[in-house]
Every structure is written in C-alpha cells, then in structure tokens.
Coordinates of C-alpha atoms (C1' of nucleotides) in Angstrom, one line a residue:
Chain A
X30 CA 81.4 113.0 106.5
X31 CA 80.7 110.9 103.9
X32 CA 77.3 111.4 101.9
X33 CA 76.9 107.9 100.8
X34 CA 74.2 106.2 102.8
X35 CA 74.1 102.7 103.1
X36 CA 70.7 101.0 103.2
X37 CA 72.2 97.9 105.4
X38 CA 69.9 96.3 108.1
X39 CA 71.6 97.0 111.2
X40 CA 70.8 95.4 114.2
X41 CA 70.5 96.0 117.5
X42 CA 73.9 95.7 120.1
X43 CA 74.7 96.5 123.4
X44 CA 78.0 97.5 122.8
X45 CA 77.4 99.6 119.7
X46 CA 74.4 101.9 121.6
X47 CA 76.5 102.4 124.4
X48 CA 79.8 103.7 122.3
X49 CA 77.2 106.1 120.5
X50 CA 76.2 106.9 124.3
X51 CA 79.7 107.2 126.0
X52 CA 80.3 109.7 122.9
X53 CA 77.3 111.6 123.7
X54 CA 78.1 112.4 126.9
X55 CA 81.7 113.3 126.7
X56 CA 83.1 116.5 125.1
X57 CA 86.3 115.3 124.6
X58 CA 86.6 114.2 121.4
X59 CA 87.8 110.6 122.3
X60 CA 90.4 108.1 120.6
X61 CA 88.9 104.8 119.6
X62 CA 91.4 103.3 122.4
X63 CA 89.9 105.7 125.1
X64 CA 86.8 104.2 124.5
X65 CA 87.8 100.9 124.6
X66 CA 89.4 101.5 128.2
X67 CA 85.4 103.0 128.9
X68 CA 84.1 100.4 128.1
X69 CA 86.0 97.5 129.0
X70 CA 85.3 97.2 131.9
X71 CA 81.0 96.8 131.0
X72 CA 81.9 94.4 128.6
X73 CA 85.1 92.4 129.9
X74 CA 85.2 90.5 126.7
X75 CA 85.5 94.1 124.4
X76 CA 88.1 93.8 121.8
X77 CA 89.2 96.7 119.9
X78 CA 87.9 95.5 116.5
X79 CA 84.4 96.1 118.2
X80 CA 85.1 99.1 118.6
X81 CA 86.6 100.7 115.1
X82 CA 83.7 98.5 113.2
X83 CA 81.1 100.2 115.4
X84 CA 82.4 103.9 114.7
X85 CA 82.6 102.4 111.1
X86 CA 79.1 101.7 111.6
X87 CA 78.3 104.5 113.1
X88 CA 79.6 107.0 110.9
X89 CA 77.4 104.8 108.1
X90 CA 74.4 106.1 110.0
X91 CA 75.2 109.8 110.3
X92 CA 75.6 109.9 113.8
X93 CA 79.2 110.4 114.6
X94 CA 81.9 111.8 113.2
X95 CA 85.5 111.5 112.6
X96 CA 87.9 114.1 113.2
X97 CA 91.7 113.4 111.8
X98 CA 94.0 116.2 112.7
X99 CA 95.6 117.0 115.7
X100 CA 97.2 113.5 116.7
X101 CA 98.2 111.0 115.2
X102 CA 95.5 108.6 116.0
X103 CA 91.7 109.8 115.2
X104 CA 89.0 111.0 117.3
X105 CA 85.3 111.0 117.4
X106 CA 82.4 113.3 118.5
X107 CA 78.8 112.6 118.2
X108 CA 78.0 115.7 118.3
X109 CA 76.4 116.4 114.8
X110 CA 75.8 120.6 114.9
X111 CA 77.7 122.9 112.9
X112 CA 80.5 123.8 114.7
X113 CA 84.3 124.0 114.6
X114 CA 87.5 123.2 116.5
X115 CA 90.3 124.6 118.9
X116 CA 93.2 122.6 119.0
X117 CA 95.4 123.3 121.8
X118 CA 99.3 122.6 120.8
X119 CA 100.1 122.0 124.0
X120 CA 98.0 119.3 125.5
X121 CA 96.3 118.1 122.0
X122 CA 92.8 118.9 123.4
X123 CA 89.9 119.7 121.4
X124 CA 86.8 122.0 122.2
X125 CA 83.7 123.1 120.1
X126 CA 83.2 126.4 118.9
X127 CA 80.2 127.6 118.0
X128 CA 80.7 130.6 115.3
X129 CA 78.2 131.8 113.3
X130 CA 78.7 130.1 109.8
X131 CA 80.5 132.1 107.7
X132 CA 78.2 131.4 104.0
X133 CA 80.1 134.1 102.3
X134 CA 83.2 132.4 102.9
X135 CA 81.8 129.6 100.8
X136 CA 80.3 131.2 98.4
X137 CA 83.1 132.6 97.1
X138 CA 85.7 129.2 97.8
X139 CA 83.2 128.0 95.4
X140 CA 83.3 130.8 92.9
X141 CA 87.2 131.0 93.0
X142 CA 87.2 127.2 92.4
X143 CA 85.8 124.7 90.6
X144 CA 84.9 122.4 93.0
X145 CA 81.1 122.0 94.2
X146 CA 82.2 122.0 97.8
X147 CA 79.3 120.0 100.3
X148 CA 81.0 121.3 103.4
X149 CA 83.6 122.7 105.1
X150 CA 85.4 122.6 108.5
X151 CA 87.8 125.1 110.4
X152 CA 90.5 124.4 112.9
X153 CA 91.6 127.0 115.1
X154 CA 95.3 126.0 116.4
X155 CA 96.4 127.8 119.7
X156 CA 96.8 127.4 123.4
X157 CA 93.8 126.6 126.0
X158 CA 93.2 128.6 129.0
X159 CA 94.5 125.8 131.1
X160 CA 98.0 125.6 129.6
X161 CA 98.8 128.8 129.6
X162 CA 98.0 129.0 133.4
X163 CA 100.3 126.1 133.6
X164 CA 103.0 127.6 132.2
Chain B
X29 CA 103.0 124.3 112.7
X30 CA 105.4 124.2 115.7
X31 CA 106.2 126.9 117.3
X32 CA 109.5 125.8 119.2
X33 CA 112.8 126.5 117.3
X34 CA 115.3 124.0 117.7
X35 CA 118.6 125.5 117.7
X36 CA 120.4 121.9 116.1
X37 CA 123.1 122.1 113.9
X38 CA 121.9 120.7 110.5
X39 CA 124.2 120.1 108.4
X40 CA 123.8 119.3 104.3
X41 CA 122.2 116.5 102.6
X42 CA 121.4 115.8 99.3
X43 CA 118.5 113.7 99.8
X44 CA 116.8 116.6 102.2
X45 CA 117.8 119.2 99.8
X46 CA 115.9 117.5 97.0
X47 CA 113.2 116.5 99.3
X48 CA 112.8 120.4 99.6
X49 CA 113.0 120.8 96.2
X50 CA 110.3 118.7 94.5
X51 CA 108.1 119.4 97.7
X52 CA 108.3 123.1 96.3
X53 CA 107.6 122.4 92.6
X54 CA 104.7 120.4 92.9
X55 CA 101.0 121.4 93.8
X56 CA 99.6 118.2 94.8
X57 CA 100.3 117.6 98.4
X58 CA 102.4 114.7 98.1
X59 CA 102.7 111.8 100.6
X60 CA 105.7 110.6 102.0
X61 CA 105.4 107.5 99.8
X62 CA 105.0 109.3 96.8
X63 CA 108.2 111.3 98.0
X64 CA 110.1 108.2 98.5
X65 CA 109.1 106.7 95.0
X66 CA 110.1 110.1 93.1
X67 CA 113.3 109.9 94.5
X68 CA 114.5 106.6 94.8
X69 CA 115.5 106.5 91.4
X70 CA 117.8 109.5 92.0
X71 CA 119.1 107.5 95.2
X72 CA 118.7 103.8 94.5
X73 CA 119.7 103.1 98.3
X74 CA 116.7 105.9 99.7
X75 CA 115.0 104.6 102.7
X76 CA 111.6 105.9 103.6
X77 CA 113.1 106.5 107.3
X78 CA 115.0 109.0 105.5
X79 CA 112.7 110.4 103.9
X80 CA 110.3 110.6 107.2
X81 CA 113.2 111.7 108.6
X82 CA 114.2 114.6 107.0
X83 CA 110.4 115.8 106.4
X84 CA 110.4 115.7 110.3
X85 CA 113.8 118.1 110.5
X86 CA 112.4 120.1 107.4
X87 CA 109.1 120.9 109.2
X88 CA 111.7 121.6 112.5
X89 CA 113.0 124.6 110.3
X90 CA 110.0 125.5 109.3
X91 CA 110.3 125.0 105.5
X92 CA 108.0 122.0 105.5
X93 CA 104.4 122.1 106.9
X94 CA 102.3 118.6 107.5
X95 CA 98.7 118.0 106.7
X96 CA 96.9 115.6 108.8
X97 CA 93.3 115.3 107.2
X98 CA 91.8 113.8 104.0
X99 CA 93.3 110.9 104.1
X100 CA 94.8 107.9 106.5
X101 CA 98.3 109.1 106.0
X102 CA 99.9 112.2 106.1
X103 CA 100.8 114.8 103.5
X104 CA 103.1 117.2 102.9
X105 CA 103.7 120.9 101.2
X106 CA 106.5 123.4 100.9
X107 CA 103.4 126.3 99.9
X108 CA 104.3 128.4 103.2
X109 CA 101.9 131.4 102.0
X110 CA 98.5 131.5 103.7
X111 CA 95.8 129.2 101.8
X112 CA 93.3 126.8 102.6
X113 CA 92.5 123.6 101.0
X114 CA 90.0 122.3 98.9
X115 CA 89.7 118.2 99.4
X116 CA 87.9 116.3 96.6
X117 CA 85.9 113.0 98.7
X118 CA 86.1 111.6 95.4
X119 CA 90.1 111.1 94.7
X120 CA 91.2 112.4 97.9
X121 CA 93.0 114.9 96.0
X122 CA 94.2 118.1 97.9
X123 CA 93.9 121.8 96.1
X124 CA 95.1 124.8 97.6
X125 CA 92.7 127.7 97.8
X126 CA 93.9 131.8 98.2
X127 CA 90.9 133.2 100.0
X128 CA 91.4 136.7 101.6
X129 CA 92.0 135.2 105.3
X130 CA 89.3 136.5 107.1
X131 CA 90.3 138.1 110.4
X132 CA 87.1 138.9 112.0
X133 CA 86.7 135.0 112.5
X134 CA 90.0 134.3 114.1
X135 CA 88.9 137.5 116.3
X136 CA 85.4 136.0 116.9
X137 CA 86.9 132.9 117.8
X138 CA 89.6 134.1 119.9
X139 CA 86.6 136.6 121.6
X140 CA 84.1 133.4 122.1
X141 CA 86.9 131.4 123.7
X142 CA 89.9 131.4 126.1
X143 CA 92.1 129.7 123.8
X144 CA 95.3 132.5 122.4
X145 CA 95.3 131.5 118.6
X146 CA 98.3 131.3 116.6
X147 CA 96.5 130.0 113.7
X148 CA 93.6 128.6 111.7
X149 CA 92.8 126.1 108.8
X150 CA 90.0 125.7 106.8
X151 CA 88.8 122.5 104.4
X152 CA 86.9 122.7 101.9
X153 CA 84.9 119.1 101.5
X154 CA 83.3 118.3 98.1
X155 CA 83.8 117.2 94.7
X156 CA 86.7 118.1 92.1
X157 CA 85.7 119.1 88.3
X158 CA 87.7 116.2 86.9
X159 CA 85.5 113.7 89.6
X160 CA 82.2 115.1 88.6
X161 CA 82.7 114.8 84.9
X162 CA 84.1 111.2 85.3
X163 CA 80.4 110.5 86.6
Chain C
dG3 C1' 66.8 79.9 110.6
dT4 C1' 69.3 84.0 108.8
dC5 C1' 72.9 86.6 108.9
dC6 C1' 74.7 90.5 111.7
dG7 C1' 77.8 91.5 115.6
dT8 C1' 81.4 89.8 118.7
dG9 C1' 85.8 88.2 120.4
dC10 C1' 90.1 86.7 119.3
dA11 C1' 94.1 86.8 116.7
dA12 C1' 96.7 87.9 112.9
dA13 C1' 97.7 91.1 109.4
dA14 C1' 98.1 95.5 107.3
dG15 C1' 99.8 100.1 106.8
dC16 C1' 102.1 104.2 108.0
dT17 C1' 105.8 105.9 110.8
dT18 C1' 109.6 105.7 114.1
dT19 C1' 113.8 104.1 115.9
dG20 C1' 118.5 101.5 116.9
dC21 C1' 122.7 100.8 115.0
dA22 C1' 127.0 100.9 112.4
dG23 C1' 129.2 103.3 108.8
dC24 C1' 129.7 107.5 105.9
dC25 C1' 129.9 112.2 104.9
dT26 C1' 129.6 117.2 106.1
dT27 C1' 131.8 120.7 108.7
Chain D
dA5 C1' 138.0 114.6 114.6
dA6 C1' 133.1 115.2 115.9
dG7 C1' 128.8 114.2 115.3
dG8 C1' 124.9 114.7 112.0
dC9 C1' 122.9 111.8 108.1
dT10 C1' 122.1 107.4 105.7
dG11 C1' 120.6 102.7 104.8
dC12 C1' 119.0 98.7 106.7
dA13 C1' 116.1 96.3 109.5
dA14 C1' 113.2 95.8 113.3
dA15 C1' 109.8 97.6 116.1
dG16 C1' 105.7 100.5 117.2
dC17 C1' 101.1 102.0 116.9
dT18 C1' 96.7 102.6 115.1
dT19 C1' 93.4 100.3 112.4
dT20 C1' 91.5 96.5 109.6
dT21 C1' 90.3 91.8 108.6
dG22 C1' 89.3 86.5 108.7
dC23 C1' 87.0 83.2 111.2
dA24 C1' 84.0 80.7 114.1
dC25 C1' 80.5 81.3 117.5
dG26 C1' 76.6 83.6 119.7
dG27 C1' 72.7 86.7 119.5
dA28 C1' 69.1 89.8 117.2
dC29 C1' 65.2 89.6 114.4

DNA sequence: GTCCGTGCAAAAGCTTTGCAGCCTT
DNA sequence: AAGGCTGCAAAGCTTTTGCACGGAC
C-alpha cells in the first residue's frame, strides 16, 4: 500500500507471527476484531491494541494489506499477488479474483491524467453464488 | 450503490437541498466534515447528524453516491456518470477519471466467477502533479 | 542492558441515534 | 393534523495512544 519502507528493527513476537499466520490461512478477508476473537483464546491476555499495532506493523513490512471498502470497519489479506475483489452486497463478503492485469487500462489512466499512478485496484460489486441461492 | 428503493415519503429541506447542491458543484470528493463546515455558516444551528443524515437519505434516492477508500473517513459525490478515481497517497486527494469502461473485464470477471455483477470500481494509487512538484 | 512489544485503559475520531419541537405537506 | 426533518446531546464503534512492565536481542 504504502511505498515508504521503514528501516525499524523489529523484533520477534509470538503474537505478531501468528496474526501474519491466521491471515495466511484464511481467505476471508478478516476484521481486526475477527482476529482478535482468533486469537484470544492462544493468548488470553490479547488486547485489541496488539492487534491494530501489529497490522500497523505488518503493513510496514509489506506483508499484508489493508482493504477499506465494503464495511465500515477495515479488513486485511496477506495475500500479496495481483489480484482484485468481489464484493457481495448482500452478505459483505469478499473473494479474490484473479484477472489478467489489464496494463492498457493504465497506460492510458496515466496518459489521460497527470498523475504517475504506482498501482491500481478494482472492485467488482454484485451478489455471490451463495446469496442468490438463498434468496 | 444500493440497489433497494425505498418508497418513503421525503419531504423538502433546505439543508438537504443545498447539501445536493454544493455536492454537485464541486470536484473534490468532499467529506462530511467539510460539508458541515461549508454550510454552517448558511445554517448557524447545522448539526453534523444532519448532515450524515441527509447524505444517508440522499444516497437512498440515489442522487448521492459514498466512497469508502483513501482515507479513514468517508467521502462523498453527486458525479453519477461512470468514472473511476485517481487517489493521490500524497494529499489524499480524490480525482475523477473518464476511461472508456471496459466491458470485457466485468465479462471476464463475471465468466471467472459465480458472483452476478451490478458494478465495478477502479482506483488509481499514485502521486498527483501538484505533490510531485512540491518535492 | 536496551528498547521493542504487550496489556490495560483511556482517548480519539467518525458516525449514528433518541428525543422534543418545528416545518412541510 | 400527521409525520418527516432539525438541533442538540449522548452514545456507538472502530481505531489509536500513553504508560508501566515483561521479553527479545
């Protein structure tokens, strides 16, 4: 997300590798508060400050990411490939799409503007397989 | 944004009328804030639950849309016409871009997934000319 | 020993909501 | 007259921050 690197000396924590882990292995696209109800139960003593300083933290080091539409709380994926994102309107879930990155689309968002653009994100808003069988 | 239609019975305000109004005649994605600030002079007694309140109703009829990314707040804009956005990392400013939509991506996308789409956004991440030659 | 990370608690910031009175219809 | 809209204030929710203690290096 953001390009600035910091050249901090982070250390080691228990609670930190296993957020970046819990991420990882979920394809949900969690809420900082989901992953404090994850985790607290590991680490009985978790407070949620732990939590949004690690995905600070985390985020420093380029290895997760922070997605801010869809709710009104953010979420967070650790999963660092080009990709983009279906939001379901019904249930507020978000999958991964892999589509072949579209380069002429900017190339020419950067000719038509005067912005040097260092990435770009879509958002594809609809309804998921699941709800429409619900409904 | 939504696709329900509530059938209320809104009746006239002059506070959401001008909310409308200098939502339409300005470019720069305003926040709700901002909104309340520009207009509290015109109504010394404004409240910003009116203001959050009519941008909810004004986004009910449809005449409103919300914008939940580049910043930790929401922002607003009366542009209704299909754009994307062009987000500067620098001063967080929001541009609007006209790009000729490209369909075969929301057909890719709909193809690769089960999701129905009703519609798509696209950011543009990067750096403003006004940033770049302040550096 | 340093100083980073944690838990705890308080604070901050944006947004929503309850209520009584006013204004549109 | 009915009930939507307003201002005011309080509450709500997510996220951030200050501080003292414990742990990584």
């Amino acid at each position: 997300m953001d390009t600035k690197q910091k050249t901090e000396n982070y250390r080691q924590s228990a609670q930190r590798d296993r957020i970046l882990e819990v991420l990882k292995t979920t394809n949900s696209h969690p809420t900082a508060d989901w992953l404090y109800s994850q985790l607290k139960s590991e680490f009985p003593k978790l407070s949620p400050g732990t939590i949004y300083r690690n995905l600070g933290i985390l985020q420093e080091m380029g290895k997760v990411k922070k997605i801010q539409y869809g709710s009104t709380f953010d979420r967070f994926e650790a999963n660092l490939s080009d990709h983009y994102h279906l939001i379901c309107e019904s249930c507020n879930s978000i999958t991964d799409i892999n589509l072949p990155a579209c380069k002429d689309i900017l190339n020419k968002a950067e000719e038509l503007s005067d912005f040097s653009i260092n990435y770009h994100q879509i958002e594809f808003y609809g309804i998921c397989i699941s709800c429409r069988r619900a409904s």
